[in-house]
């Protein structure tokens, strides 16, 4: 089989397409012919080994797994003798362990992992996209914040993989969503349900101003790209508001610990959704695909690259401002 491999940390040029032995399923495994996966900021960090905390997850000196990629969307081509939930020919969507192993034409998926049937209404590309951003947005906006009709939500970084999902999840829950994005994402954010949009190249929404006392306060500030900080956004929060971010730092780790048991008052939260228990990941994946099939969650594709151009996909994610999710197609 062919796979995108990155045996060492470095720039996009370390990624190459290699021929590897076909994996052989064990008694409890599915062998999936992968059709689509995605590449987002976490995948770039896994390839680059930067920022520093990426190496804690992916390997200190070199990538623990040279094959990157976290989502699998394709067709089962073989099953182990103990597998009962799936059969050859089934379309499935799955998450790989620690975001590794999916940028390959054939992927082993344990039957007990986060793997679910792909709804007929979704293409494999749709399923891969819905298995990416929503898997972060949904837990943040349901487990770490209470989003309901009337909730005021500010999404910083609203046009990327996680941001497009966050805008949709919050808007569908009835929240009043303000989306902060670059010029390319303004119309997209409106189309996804944002009530207000802010061009980050024109206005820094976190900067205090003379009329700060009269500015709106947000029940949730969701910084999906680590572009700000709790300290910079604190004045934007309502009295019981919560600041959420996907990017760890010393400040937000301390703030998370400091406010973890607080029932009231402004709070900060960082979470590592990839470390959630498998049953919760599977439930969230099922929820995301069901929302996609029902039309309440749209799979937003920025650009699709075939496997042979996976290095170009890394360059695009690393250097361009996306409007949606970058897809890697296989087969």
Short mmCIF file of C-alpha atoms in Angstrom, two decimals:
data_model
loop_
_atom_site.label_atom_id
_atom_site.label_comp_id
_atom_site.label_asym_id
_atom_site.label_seq_id
_atom_site.Cartn_x
_atom_site.Cartn_y
_atom_site.Cartn_z
CA UNK A 1 0.00 0.00 0.00
CA UNK A 2 0.99 3.65 -0.31
CA UNK A 3 1.14 6.02 2.64
CA UNK A 4 2.34 9.51 3.49
CA UNK A 5 5.28 9.18 5.86
CA UNK A 6 7.32 11.66 7.91
CA UNK A 7 10.13 9.71 9.59
CA UNK A 8 11.69 12.86 11.12
CA UNK A 9 10.43 16.21 12.33
CA UNK A 10 10.76 19.11 9.92
CA UNK A 11 9.06 21.17 7.23
CA UNK A 12 6.61 19.95 4.61
CA UNK A 13 9.45 18.49 2.53
CA UNK A 14 10.01 15.69 5.08
CA UNK A 15 6.64 14.22 4.04
CA UNK A 16 6.87 11.70 1.23
CA UNK A 17 4.69 8.99 -0.27
CA UNK A 18 6.15 5.56 0.56
CA UNK A 19 5.20 1.99 -0.27
CA UNK A 20 4.61 -0.04 2.89
CA UNK A 21 3.50 -3.65 3.49
CA UNK A 22 -0.26 -4.13 3.60
CA UNK A 23 -1.37 -4.41 7.24
CA UNK A 24 -2.87 -7.73 8.36
CA UNK A 25 -5.91 -7.57 10.66
CA UNK A 26 -5.78 -9.34 14.00
CA UNK A 27 -8.79 -11.12 15.54
CA UNK A 28 -10.41 -7.85 16.68
CA UNK A 29 -9.43 -5.58 13.79
CA UNK A 30 -11.04 -4.12 10.70
CA UNK A 31 -8.94 -3.47 7.61
CA UNK A 32 -10.32 -0.34 5.97
CA UNK A 33 -9.57 0.90 2.47
CA UNK A 34 -9.29 4.56 3.30
CA UNK A 35 -10.83 7.05 0.86
CA UNK A 36 -10.51 10.35 2.71
CA UNK A 37 -8.76 11.90 5.68
CA UNK A 38 -7.99 15.48 6.74
CA UNK A 39 -5.05 17.66 7.62
CA UNK A 40 -5.37 20.41 10.22
CA UNK A 41 -3.11 22.31 12.60
CA UNK A 42 -2.63 19.25 14.82
CA UNK A 43 -1.32 17.29 11.84
CA UNK A 44 1.13 20.05 10.99
CA UNK A 45 2.32 20.10 14.61
CA UNK A 46 2.75 16.31 14.54
CA UNK A 47 4.92 16.60 11.42
CA UNK A 48 6.93 19.61 12.59
CA UNK A 49 7.32 18.61 16.24
CA UNK A 50 6.39 22.18 17.08
CA UNK A 51 5.15 23.75 19.32
CA UNK A 52 6.93 21.95 22.15
CA UNK A 53 3.90 20.16 23.56
CA UNK A 54 3.37 18.34 20.24
CA UNK A 55 6.39 16.14 21.02
CA UNK A 56 4.81 15.01 24.28
CA UNK A 57 2.02 13.47 22.22
CA UNK A 58 3.83 12.38 19.04
CA UNK A 59 7.38 11.51 20.15
CA UNK A 60 10.24 13.41 21.78
CA UNK A 61 13.01 13.00 19.17
CA UNK A 62 11.11 11.84 16.09
CA UNK A 63 7.49 10.96 15.22
CA UNK A 64 6.43 7.84 17.08
CA UNK A 65 4.40 6.87 14.02
CA UNK A 66 5.81 7.99 10.65
CA UNK A 67 2.33 7.76 9.10
CA UNK A 68 0.28 10.75 10.19
CA UNK A 69 -3.46 11.47 10.01
CA UNK A 70 -6.31 11.01 12.44
CA UNK A 71 -9.49 10.26 10.45
CA UNK A 72 -10.42 7.26 8.33
CA UNK A 73 -13.42 7.22 5.98
CA UNK A 74 -13.76 4.30 3.62
CA UNK A 75 -14.81 0.69 3.16
CA UNK A 76 -14.08 -2.44 5.18
CA UNK A 77 -12.09 -4.93 3.08
CA UNK A 78 -11.29 -7.55 5.75
CA UNK A 79 -12.26 -8.33 9.34
CA UNK A 80 -10.75 -10.42 12.11
CA UNK A 81 -12.51 -13.58 13.19
CA UNK A 82 -13.77 -12.00 16.44
CA UNK A 83 -15.34 -8.95 14.78
CA UNK A 84 -19.14 -9.01 14.84
CA UNK A 85 -20.19 -5.35 14.49
CA UNK A 86 -18.93 -4.89 10.94
CA UNK A 87 -18.58 -6.91 7.75
CA UNK A 88 -16.65 -6.67 4.50
CA UNK A 89 -18.22 -3.98 2.31
CA UNK A 90 -19.47 -1.79 5.17
CA UNK A 91 -18.69 1.92 4.92
CA UNK A 92 -17.17 3.18 8.15
CA UNK A 93 -15.69 6.31 9.67
CA UNK A 94 -13.08 6.00 12.40
CA UNK A 95 -10.53 7.87 14.48
CA UNK A 96 -7.00 6.59 14.80
CA UNK A 97 -5.08 6.53 18.06
CA UNK A 98 -3.24 9.78 18.79
CA UNK A 99 -3.90 11.16 15.32
CA UNK A 100 -1.55 8.77 13.54
CA UNK A 101 -1.82 6.18 10.78
CA UNK A 102 -4.68 7.50 8.64
CA UNK A 103 -2.80 8.95 5.67
CA UNK A 104 -2.54 5.51 4.14
CA UNK A 105 -4.53 3.53 1.59
CA UNK A 106 -5.16 0.71 4.08
CA UNK A 107 -5.66 1.29 7.80
CA UNK A 108 -6.11 -1.17 10.66
CA UNK A 109 -8.93 -0.10 12.96
CA UNK A 110 -9.61 -2.00 16.21
CA UNK A 111 -13.25 -3.01 16.52
CA UNK A 112 -13.34 -1.52 20.03
CA UNK A 113 -12.05 1.87 18.88
CA UNK A 114 -13.99 4.97 17.82
CA UNK A 115 -15.42 3.49 14.61
CA UNK A 116 -19.03 3.88 13.44
CA UNK A 117 -21.04 3.21 10.26
CA UNK A 118 -21.00 6.02 7.71
CA UNK A 119 -24.54 7.23 6.93
CA UNK A 120 -25.60 6.70 3.32
CA UNK A 121 -26.31 10.42 2.95
CA UNK A 122 -22.62 11.29 3.42
CA UNK A 123 -19.70 10.94 1.04
CA UNK A 124 -16.39 9.71 2.41
CA UNK A 125 -15.03 13.26 2.16
CA UNK A 126 -18.02 14.58 4.13
CA UNK A 127 -17.49 11.90 6.78
CA UNK A 128 -13.77 12.64 7.14
CA UNK A 129 -14.44 16.37 7.58
CA UNK A 130 -17.19 15.73 10.13
CA UNK A 131 -14.81 13.44 12.01
CA UNK A 132 -12.30 16.29 12.33
CA UNK A 133 -13.44 19.75 13.54
CA UNK A 134 -16.74 18.69 15.14
CA UNK A 135 -14.90 16.16 17.31
CA UNK A 136 -13.33 19.14 19.07
CA UNK A 137 -16.12 21.69 18.80
CA UNK A 138 -18.88 19.45 20.16
CA UNK A 139 -17.19 18.49 23.48
CA UNK A 140 -16.02 22.05 24.11
CA UNK A 141 -19.48 23.52 23.57
CA UNK A 142 -21.40 20.78 25.37
CA UNK A 143 -19.08 19.53 28.16
CA UNK A 144 -17.17 22.71 29.08
CA UNK A 145 -19.82 25.35 28.40
CA UNK A 146 -23.60 25.61 28.40
CA UNK A 147 -24.78 26.81 25.01
CA UNK A 148 -28.50 27.32 24.57
CA UNK A 149 -30.88 29.86 22.99
CA UNK A 150 -29.71 33.36 23.81
CA UNK A 151 -26.18 32.39 24.85
CA UNK A 152 -23.65 34.88 23.49
CA UNK A 153 -20.70 33.05 21.91
CA UNK A 154 -17.54 34.58 20.44
CA UNK A 155 -15.59 32.23 18.15
CA UNK A 156 -12.02 33.37 17.48
CA UNK A 157 -10.62 31.64 14.39
CA UNK A 158 -14.05 30.91 12.97
CA UNK A 159 -13.10 29.87 9.43
CA UNK A 160 -10.82 26.90 10.08
CA UNK A 161 -11.44 23.22 10.68
CA UNK A 162 -12.68 23.57 14.27
CA UNK A 163 -14.01 27.11 13.89
CA UNK A 164 -16.49 26.32 11.11
CA UNK A 165 -17.85 23.48 13.23
CA UNK A 166 -18.02 25.64 16.37
CA UNK A 167 -20.02 28.37 14.62
CA UNK A 168 -22.53 25.81 13.35
CA UNK A 169 -22.89 23.92 16.64
CA UNK A 170 -23.43 27.12 18.62
CA UNK A 171 -25.80 28.66 16.07
CA UNK A 172 -27.88 25.48 15.82
CA UNK A 173 -28.22 25.51 19.62
CA UNK A 174 -29.79 28.98 19.33
CA UNK A 175 -26.80 31.00 20.47
CA UNK A 176 -25.98 34.49 19.22
CA UNK A 177 -22.64 33.86 17.53
CA UNK A 178 -19.99 36.46 16.77
CA UNK A 179 -17.32 35.06 14.45
CA UNK A 180 -13.79 36.46 14.22
CA UNK A 181 -11.98 35.52 11.02
CA UNK A 182 -9.91 36.85 8.17
CA UNK A 183 -11.44 38.45 5.07
CA UNK A 184 -11.78 35.14 3.23
CA UNK A 185 -13.97 33.65 5.95
CA UNK A 186 -16.44 36.46 6.56
CA UNK A 187 -19.14 35.34 4.12
CA UNK A 188 -18.62 31.71 5.08
CA UNK A 189 -19.13 32.46 8.78
CA UNK A 190 -22.38 34.28 7.99
CA UNK A 191 -23.55 31.37 5.86
CA UNK A 192 -22.84 28.97 8.72
CA UNK A 193 -25.04 30.91 11.12
CA UNK A 194 -22.96 33.68 12.69
CA UNK A 195 -25.11 36.67 13.62
CA UNK A 196 -22.10 39.01 13.55
CA UNK A 197 -18.68 38.78 11.93
CA UNK A 198 -15.46 40.61 12.72
CA UNK A 199 -12.57 40.94 10.26
CA UNK A 200 -9.51 40.30 12.40
CA UNK A 201 -7.31 42.25 9.95
CA UNK A 202 -9.40 45.37 10.61
CA UNK A 203 -10.26 45.08 14.28
CA UNK A 204 -8.74 43.33 17.30
CA UNK A 205 -11.87 42.30 19.13
CA UNK A 206 -9.91 41.59 22.33
CA UNK A 207 -8.32 45.06 22.59
CA UNK A 208 -9.80 47.28 25.31
CA UNK A 209 -11.18 50.61 24.17
CA UNK A 210 -12.59 53.78 25.70
CA UNK A 211 -16.13 52.43 25.52
CA UNK A 212 -15.19 49.07 27.01
CA UNK A 213 -17.90 49.28 29.67
CA UNK A 214 -20.54 49.40 26.96
CA UNK A 215 -19.22 46.51 24.88
CA UNK A 216 -21.13 43.24 24.75
CA UNK A 217 -20.11 40.51 27.16
CA UNK A 218 -19.93 36.89 26.06
CA UNK A 219 -21.01 33.82 27.95
CA UNK A 220 -18.46 31.81 25.94
CA UNK A 221 -15.27 32.91 24.23
CA UNK A 222 -13.99 29.96 22.17
CA UNK A 223 -10.48 30.59 20.85
CA UNK A 224 -10.12 27.62 18.52
CA UNK A 225 -6.61 28.47 17.28
CA UNK A 226 -4.86 29.81 20.38
CA UNK A 227 -4.76 33.27 18.84
CA UNK A 228 -5.49 35.02 22.15
CA UNK A 229 -5.37 34.23 25.86
CA UNK A 230 -7.61 34.17 28.92
CA UNK A 231 -5.94 37.33 30.19
CA UNK A 232 -6.64 39.24 26.96
CA UNK A 233 -10.24 38.00 26.75
CA UNK A 234 -11.21 38.23 30.40
CA UNK A 235 -12.80 41.66 30.01
CA UNK A 236 -15.05 40.23 27.25
CA UNK A 237 -16.54 37.57 29.52
CA UNK A 238 -19.87 37.85 31.30
CA UNK A 239 -19.79 37.42 35.08
CA UNK A 240 -20.13 33.65 34.72
CA UNK A 241 -18.45 33.45 31.32
CA UNK A 242 -15.96 30.82 30.25
CA UNK A 243 -12.92 31.15 28.01
CA UNK A 244 -12.18 27.97 26.00
CA UNK A 245 -9.08 27.21 23.98
CA UNK A 246 -7.68 24.18 22.17
CA UNK A 247 -4.04 25.29 22.50
CA UNK A 248 -2.26 24.67 25.82
CA UNK A 249 0.01 27.24 27.45
CA UNK A 250 1.36 27.71 30.95
CA UNK A 251 -1.22 30.45 31.57
CA UNK A 252 -4.29 28.52 30.49
CA UNK A 253 -3.15 25.32 32.21
CA UNK A 254 -2.86 27.27 35.47
CA UNK A 255 -6.18 29.00 34.87
CA UNK A 256 -7.88 25.67 34.16
CA UNK A 257 -6.60 24.20 37.42
CA UNK A 258 -7.43 27.38 39.37
CA UNK A 259 -11.04 27.55 38.14
CA UNK A 260 -11.77 23.82 37.69
CA UNK A 261 -14.01 23.58 40.78
CA UNK A 262 -15.51 27.04 40.50
CA UNK A 263 -19.28 27.02 40.01
CA UNK A 264 -19.55 30.75 39.39
CA UNK A 265 -17.36 33.53 38.10
CA UNK A 266 -15.20 33.81 35.02
CA UNK A 267 -13.36 30.62 34.13
CA UNK A 268 -10.73 29.37 31.71
CA UNK A 269 -10.59 25.91 30.17
CA UNK A 270 -8.26 23.95 27.95
CA UNK A 271 -9.07 20.36 27.03
CA UNK A 272 -7.40 17.58 25.08
CA UNK A 273 -10.25 16.02 23.16
CA UNK A 274 -8.02 13.37 21.60
CA UNK A 275 -7.45 11.92 25.07
CA UNK A 276 -11.13 11.40 25.84
CA UNK A 277 -12.23 7.83 26.58
CA UNK A 278 -13.01 5.77 23.49
CA UNK A 279 -16.71 5.43 24.27
CA UNK A 280 -17.07 9.22 24.44
CA UNK A 281 -15.13 9.68 21.20
CA UNK A 282 -17.35 7.09 19.51
CA UNK A 283 -20.51 8.81 20.77
CA UNK A 284 -19.30 12.22 19.57
CA UNK A 285 -18.33 10.78 16.19
CA UNK A 286 -21.77 9.22 15.82
CA UNK A 287 -23.37 12.54 16.82
CA UNK A 288 -21.31 14.51 14.29
CA UNK A 289 -22.13 12.15 11.41
CA UNK A 290 -25.82 12.07 12.37
CA UNK A 291 -25.92 15.88 12.36
CA UNK A 292 -24.22 15.88 8.97
CA UNK A 293 -26.69 13.36 7.53
CA UNK A 294 -29.59 15.40 8.92
CA UNK A 295 -28.24 18.60 7.36
CA UNK A 296 -27.67 20.48 10.64
CA UNK A 297 -23.88 20.28 10.41
CA UNK A 298 -22.18 21.04 7.11
CA UNK A 299 -18.85 19.55 6.05
CA UNK A 300 -16.90 22.60 4.89
CA UNK A 301 -14.02 21.74 2.55
CA UNK A 302 -11.35 24.34 1.90
CA UNK A 303 -9.31 22.27 -0.57
CA UNK A 304 -8.71 18.60 -1.37
CA UNK A 305 -5.30 17.14 -2.19
CA UNK A 306 -4.59 13.65 -3.53
CA UNK A 307 -2.12 11.55 -1.58
CA UNK A 308 0.65 12.29 -4.11
CA UNK A 309 0.40 15.99 -3.16
CA UNK A 310 0.23 15.57 0.60
CA UNK A 311 3.34 17.76 1.08
CA UNK A 312 1.46 20.56 -0.69
CA UNK A 313 -1.41 20.02 1.72
CA UNK A 314 1.01 20.56 4.62
CA UNK A 315 2.29 23.77 3.03
CA UNK A 316 -1.25 25.01 2.52
CA UNK A 317 -2.34 24.36 6.11
CA UNK A 318 0.87 25.83 7.53
CA UNK A 319 0.98 29.02 5.48
CA UNK A 320 -2.53 29.81 4.22
CA UNK A 321 -5.62 31.06 6.03
CA UNK A 322 -8.14 28.30 5.43
CA UNK A 323 -11.88 28.58 4.93
CA UNK A 324 -12.89 25.11 6.06
CA UNK A 325 -11.00 21.83 6.29
CA UNK A 326 -8.16 20.56 4.09
CA UNK A 327 -8.82 17.02 2.85
CA UNK A 328 -6.40 14.31 1.77
CA UNK A 329 -8.00 11.92 -0.71
CA UNK A 330 -6.75 8.35 -1.15
CA UNK A 331 -7.47 5.67 -3.69
#
